[in-house]
Short mmCIF file of C-alpha atoms and ligand atoms in Angstrom, two decimals:
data_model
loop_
_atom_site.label_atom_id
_atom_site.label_comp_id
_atom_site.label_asym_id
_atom_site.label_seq_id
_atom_site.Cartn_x
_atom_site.Cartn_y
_atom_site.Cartn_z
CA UNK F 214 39.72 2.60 10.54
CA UNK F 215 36.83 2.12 8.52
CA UNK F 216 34.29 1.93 11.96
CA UNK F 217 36.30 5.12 13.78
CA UNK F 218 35.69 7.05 10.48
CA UNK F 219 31.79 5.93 10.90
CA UNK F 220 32.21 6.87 14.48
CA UNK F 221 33.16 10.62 14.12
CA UNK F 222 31.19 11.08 11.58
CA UNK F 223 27.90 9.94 13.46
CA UNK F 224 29.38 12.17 16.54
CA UNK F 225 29.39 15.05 14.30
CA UNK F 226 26.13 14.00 13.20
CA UNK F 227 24.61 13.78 16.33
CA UNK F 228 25.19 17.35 17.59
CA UNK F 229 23.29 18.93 14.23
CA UNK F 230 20.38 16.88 15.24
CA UNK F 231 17.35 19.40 16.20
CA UNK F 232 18.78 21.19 12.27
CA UNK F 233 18.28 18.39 10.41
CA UNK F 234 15.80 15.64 8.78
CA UNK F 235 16.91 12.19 8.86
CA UNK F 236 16.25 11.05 5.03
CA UNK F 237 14.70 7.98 4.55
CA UNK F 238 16.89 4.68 2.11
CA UNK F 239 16.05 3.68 -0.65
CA UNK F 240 18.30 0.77 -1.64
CA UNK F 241 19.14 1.19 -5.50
CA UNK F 242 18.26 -1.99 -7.42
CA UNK F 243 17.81 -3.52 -4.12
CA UNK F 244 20.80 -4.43 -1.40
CA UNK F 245 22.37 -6.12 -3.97
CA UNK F 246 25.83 -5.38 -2.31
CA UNK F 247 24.54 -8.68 0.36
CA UNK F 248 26.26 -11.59 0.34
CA UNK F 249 24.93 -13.59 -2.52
CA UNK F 250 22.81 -11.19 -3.66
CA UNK F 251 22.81 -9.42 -7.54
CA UNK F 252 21.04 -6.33 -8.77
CA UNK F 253 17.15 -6.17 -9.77
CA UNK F 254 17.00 -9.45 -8.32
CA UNK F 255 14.30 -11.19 -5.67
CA UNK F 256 16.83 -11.66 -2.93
CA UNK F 257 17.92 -8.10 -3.40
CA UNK F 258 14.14 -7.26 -1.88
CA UNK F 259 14.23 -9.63 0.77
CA UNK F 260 18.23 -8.11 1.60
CA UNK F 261 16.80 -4.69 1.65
CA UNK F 262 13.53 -5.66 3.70
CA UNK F 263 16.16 -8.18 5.98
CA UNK F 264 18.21 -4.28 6.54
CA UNK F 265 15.46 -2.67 7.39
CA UNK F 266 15.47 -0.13 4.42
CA UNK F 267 12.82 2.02 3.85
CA UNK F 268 12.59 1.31 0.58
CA UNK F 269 13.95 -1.02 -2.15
CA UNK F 270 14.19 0.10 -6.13
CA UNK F 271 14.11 -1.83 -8.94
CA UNK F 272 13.59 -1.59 -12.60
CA UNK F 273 10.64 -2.91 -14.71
CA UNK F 274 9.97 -3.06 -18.45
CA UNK F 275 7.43 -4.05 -20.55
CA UNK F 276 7.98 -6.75 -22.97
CA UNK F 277 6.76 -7.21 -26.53
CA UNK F 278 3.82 -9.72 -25.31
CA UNK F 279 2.80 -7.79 -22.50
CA UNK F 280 4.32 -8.90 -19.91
CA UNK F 281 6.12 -7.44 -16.44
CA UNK F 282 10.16 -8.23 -16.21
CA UNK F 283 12.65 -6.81 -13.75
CA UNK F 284 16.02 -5.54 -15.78
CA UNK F 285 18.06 -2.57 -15.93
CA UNK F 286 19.67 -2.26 -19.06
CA UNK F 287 17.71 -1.43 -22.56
CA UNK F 288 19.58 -4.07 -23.96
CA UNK F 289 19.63 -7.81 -23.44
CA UNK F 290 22.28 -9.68 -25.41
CA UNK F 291 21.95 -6.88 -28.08
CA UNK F 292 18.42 -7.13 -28.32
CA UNK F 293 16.52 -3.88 -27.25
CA UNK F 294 14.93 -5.53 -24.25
CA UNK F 295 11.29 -3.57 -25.41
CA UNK F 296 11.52 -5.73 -28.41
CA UNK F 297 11.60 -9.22 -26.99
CA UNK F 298 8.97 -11.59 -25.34
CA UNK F 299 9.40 -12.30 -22.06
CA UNK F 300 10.30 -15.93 -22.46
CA UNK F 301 13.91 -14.63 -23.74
CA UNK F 302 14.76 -13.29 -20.74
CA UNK F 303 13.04 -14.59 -17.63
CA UNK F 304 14.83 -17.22 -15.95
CA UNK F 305 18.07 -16.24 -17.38
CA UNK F 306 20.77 -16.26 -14.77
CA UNK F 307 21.82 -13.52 -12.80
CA UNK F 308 25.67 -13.29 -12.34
CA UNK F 309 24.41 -14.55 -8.92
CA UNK F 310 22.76 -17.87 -10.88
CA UNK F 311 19.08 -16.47 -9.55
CA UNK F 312 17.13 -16.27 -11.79
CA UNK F 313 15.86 -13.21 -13.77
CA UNK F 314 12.48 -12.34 -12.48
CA UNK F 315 9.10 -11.07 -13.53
CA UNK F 316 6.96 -8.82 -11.64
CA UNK F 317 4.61 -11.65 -10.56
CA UNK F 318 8.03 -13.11 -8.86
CA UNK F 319 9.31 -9.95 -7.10
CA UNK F 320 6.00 -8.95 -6.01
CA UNK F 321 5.27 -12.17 -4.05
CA UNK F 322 8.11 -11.47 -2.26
CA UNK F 323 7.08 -7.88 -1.39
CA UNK F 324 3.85 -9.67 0.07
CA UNK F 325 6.57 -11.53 2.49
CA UNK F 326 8.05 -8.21 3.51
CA UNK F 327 5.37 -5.83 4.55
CA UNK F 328 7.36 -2.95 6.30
CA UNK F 329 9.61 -2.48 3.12
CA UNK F 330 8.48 -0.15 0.47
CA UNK F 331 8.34 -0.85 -3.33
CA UNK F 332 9.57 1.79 -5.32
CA UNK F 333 9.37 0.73 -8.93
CA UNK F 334 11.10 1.97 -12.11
CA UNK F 335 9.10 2.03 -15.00
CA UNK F 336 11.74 2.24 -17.97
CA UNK F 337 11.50 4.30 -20.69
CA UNK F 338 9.80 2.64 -23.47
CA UNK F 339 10.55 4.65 -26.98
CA UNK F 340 8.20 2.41 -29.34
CA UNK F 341 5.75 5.22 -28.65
CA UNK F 342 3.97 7.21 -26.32
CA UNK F 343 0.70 4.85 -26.23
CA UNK F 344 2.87 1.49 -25.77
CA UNK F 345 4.53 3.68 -22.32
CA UNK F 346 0.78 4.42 -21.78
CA UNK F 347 0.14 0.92 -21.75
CA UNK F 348 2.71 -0.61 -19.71
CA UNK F 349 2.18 2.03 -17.17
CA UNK F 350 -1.60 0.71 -17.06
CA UNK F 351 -0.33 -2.88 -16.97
CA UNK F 352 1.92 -1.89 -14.39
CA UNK F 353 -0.71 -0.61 -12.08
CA UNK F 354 -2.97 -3.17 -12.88
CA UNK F 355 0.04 -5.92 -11.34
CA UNK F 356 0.22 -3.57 -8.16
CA UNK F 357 -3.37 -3.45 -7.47
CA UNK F 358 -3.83 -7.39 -8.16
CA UNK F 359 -1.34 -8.24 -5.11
CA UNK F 360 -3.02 -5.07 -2.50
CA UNK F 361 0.18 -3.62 -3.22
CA UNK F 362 -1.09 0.21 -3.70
CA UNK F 363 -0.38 1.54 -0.44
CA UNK F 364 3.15 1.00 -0.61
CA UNK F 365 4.57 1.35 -4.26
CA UNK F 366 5.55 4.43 -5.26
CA UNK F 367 6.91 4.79 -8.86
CA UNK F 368 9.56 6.87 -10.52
CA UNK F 369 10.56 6.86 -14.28
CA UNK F 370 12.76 9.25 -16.84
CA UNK F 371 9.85 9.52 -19.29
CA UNK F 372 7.53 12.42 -19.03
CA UNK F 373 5.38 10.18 -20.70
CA UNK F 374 5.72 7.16 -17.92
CA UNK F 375 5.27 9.58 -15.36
CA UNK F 376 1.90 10.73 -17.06
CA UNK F 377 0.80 7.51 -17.66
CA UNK F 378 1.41 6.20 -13.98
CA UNK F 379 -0.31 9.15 -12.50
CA UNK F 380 -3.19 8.62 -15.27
CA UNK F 381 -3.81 5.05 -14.02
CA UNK F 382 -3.17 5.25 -10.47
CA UNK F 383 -3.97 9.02 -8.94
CA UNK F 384 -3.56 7.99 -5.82
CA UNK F 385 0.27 6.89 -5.99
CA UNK F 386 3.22 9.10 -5.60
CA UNK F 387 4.93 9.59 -9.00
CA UNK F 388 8.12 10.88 -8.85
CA UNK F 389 10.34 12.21 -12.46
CA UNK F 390 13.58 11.41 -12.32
CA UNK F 391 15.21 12.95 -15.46
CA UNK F 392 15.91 16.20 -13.66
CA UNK F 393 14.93 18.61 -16.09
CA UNK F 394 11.73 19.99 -14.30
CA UNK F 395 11.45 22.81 -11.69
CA UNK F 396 9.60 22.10 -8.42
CA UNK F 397 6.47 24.16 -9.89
CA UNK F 398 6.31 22.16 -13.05
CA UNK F 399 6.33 18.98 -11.11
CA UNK F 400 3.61 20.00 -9.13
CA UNK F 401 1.75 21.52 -11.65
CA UNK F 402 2.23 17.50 -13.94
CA UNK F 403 0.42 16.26 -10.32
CA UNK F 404 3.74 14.28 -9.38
CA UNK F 405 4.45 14.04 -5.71
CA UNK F 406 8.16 15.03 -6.42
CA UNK F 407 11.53 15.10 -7.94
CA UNK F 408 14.17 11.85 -7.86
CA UNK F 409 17.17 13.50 -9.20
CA UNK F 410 20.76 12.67 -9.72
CA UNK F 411 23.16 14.27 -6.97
CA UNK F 412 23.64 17.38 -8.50
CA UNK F 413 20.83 18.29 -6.65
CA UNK F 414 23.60 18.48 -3.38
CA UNK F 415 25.70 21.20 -5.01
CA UNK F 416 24.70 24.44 -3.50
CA UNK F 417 23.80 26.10 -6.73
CA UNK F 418 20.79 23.73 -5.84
CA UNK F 419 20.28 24.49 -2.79
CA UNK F 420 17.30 26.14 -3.02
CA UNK F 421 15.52 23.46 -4.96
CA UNK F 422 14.65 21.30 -2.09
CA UNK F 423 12.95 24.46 -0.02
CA UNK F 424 10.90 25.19 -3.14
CA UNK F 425 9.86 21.61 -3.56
CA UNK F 426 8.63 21.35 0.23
CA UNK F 427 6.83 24.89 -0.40
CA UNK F 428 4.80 23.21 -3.10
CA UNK F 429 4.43 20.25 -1.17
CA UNK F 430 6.29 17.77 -3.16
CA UNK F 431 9.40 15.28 -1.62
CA UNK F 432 12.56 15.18 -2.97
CA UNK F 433 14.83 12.08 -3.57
CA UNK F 434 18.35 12.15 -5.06
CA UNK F 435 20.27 9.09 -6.64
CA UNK F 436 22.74 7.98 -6.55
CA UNK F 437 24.04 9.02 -2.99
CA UNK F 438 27.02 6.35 -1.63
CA UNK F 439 29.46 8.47 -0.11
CA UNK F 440 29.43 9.54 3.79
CA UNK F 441 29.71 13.41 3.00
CA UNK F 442 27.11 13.12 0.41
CA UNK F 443 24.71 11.38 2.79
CA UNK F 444 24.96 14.01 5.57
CA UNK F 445 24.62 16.33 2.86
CA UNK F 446 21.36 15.21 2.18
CA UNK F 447 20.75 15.16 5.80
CA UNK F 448 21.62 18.98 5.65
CA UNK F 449 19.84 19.74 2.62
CA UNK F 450 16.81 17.99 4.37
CA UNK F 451 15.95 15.74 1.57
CA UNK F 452 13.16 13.55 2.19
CA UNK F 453 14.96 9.91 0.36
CA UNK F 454 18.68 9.28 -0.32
CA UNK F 455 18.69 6.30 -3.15
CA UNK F 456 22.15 4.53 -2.46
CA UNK F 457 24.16 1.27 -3.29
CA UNK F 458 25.11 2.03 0.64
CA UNK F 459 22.06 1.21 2.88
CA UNK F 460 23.87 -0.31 4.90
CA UNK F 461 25.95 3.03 5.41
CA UNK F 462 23.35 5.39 5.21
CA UNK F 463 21.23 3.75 7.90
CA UNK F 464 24.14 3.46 10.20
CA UNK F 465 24.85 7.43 9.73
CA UNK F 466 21.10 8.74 9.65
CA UNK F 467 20.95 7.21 13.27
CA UNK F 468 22.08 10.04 15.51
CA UNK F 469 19.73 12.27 13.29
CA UNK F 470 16.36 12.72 14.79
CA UNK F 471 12.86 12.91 12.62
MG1 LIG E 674 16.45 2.17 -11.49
#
């Protein structure tokens, strides 16, 4: 049922072809969906890259001592997760029993992978605006010490992050995520684009994504798992879908030509 409904829908697909883009995927927090797989995890890289994604996402903070961890949450074990060294969390178990990893870790996996791209999540930081400053430095600093540059691109809520990743590494697309900024802001803050939540697909949005491409900039939109959202954003002509779905979206964006 399941594969017909994939079927038509790629039919349907295939005959808007010359009108639309094909988006490129961005697995959120990884392909953690995989078999044995968990979220923010190393194996969720190597799943995406294993996919063939175009990108996998995950979510970095900076710890109290300086160091580079991969977590969502600002929390760990009711500790704000900004406020702890990095010895209290890394090698903690994922629900998956792999261990929680640091940057180092997930990185040296990206150096296994090199057609997948990194698109890193610098979390927002509230101790203040130089300690975001900071991490974002550190952050760039980890990149550049594994020849990573050319294919990380970073995202974060913070204005702040944002400004501090563009500060330290001009070169690499920054894009905001906390969808509060109009196209022209986000080019005039120098970021390559917007990565907003899915509201971007309603139509009272619509014209977002042709302003964005006037000004140059790329639009990505999270979090995008359902089939009619992700040939919406093949309509829209967004540049990235970020989904829990890869697997879906690269089946679909198939009969869609570049
Ligand atoms: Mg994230």
């Amino acid at each position: 049922m399941k594969r017909t409904l994939l079927l038509v829908l790629a039919l349907q697909l295939a005959t808007l072809t010359s009108l639309w883009a094909q988006p490129k995927v961005i697995a959120h927090r990884g392909y953690w969906r995989a078999e044995g797989s968990t979220q923010n995890s190393v194996s969720s890289l190597t799943r995406a890259a294993e996919l063939g994604a175009y990108g996998a996402e995950f979510d970095v903070w900076y710890t109290v001592d300086n160091q580079l961890i991969l977590f969502h949450d600002s929390k760990f074990n009711g500790t704000e997760v900004e406020q702890l060294n990095a010895a209290d969390m890394v090698g903690t178990p994922l629900p998956n029993g792999e261990p929680l990893p640091t940057l180092d870790e997930y990185l040296t996996e990206a150096l296994r992978h090199p057609n997948i791209r990194i698109i890193l999540e610098y979390k927002t930081h509230h101790n203040s605006k130089e300690r975001q400053w900071e991490g974002a430095e550190a952050i760039v600093r980890k990149v550049a010490e594994y020849g990573l540059q050319e294919r990380t691109d970073y995202i974060a809520f913070s204005l702040e992050a944002c400004r501090g990743l563009v500060h330290h590494a001009p070169d690499a697309k920054v894009y905001y995520l906390n969808g509060d900024l109009s196209p022209r802001k986000l080019k005039n803050e120098s970021f390559a684009g917007a990565d907003y939540y899915k509201l971007i697909l309603l139509d009272v949005n619509k014209g977002f994504t042709k302003k964005a491409h006037r000004l140059g900039l790329e639009v990505n939109v999270w979090t995008v798992n359902k089939e009619e959202e992700l040939l919406k954003a093949a309509e829209l002509g967004l540049d990235y879908v970020t989904t829990d779905y890869p697997e879906l979206a690269i089946e679909l964006y198939k009969g869609v030509e570049n």
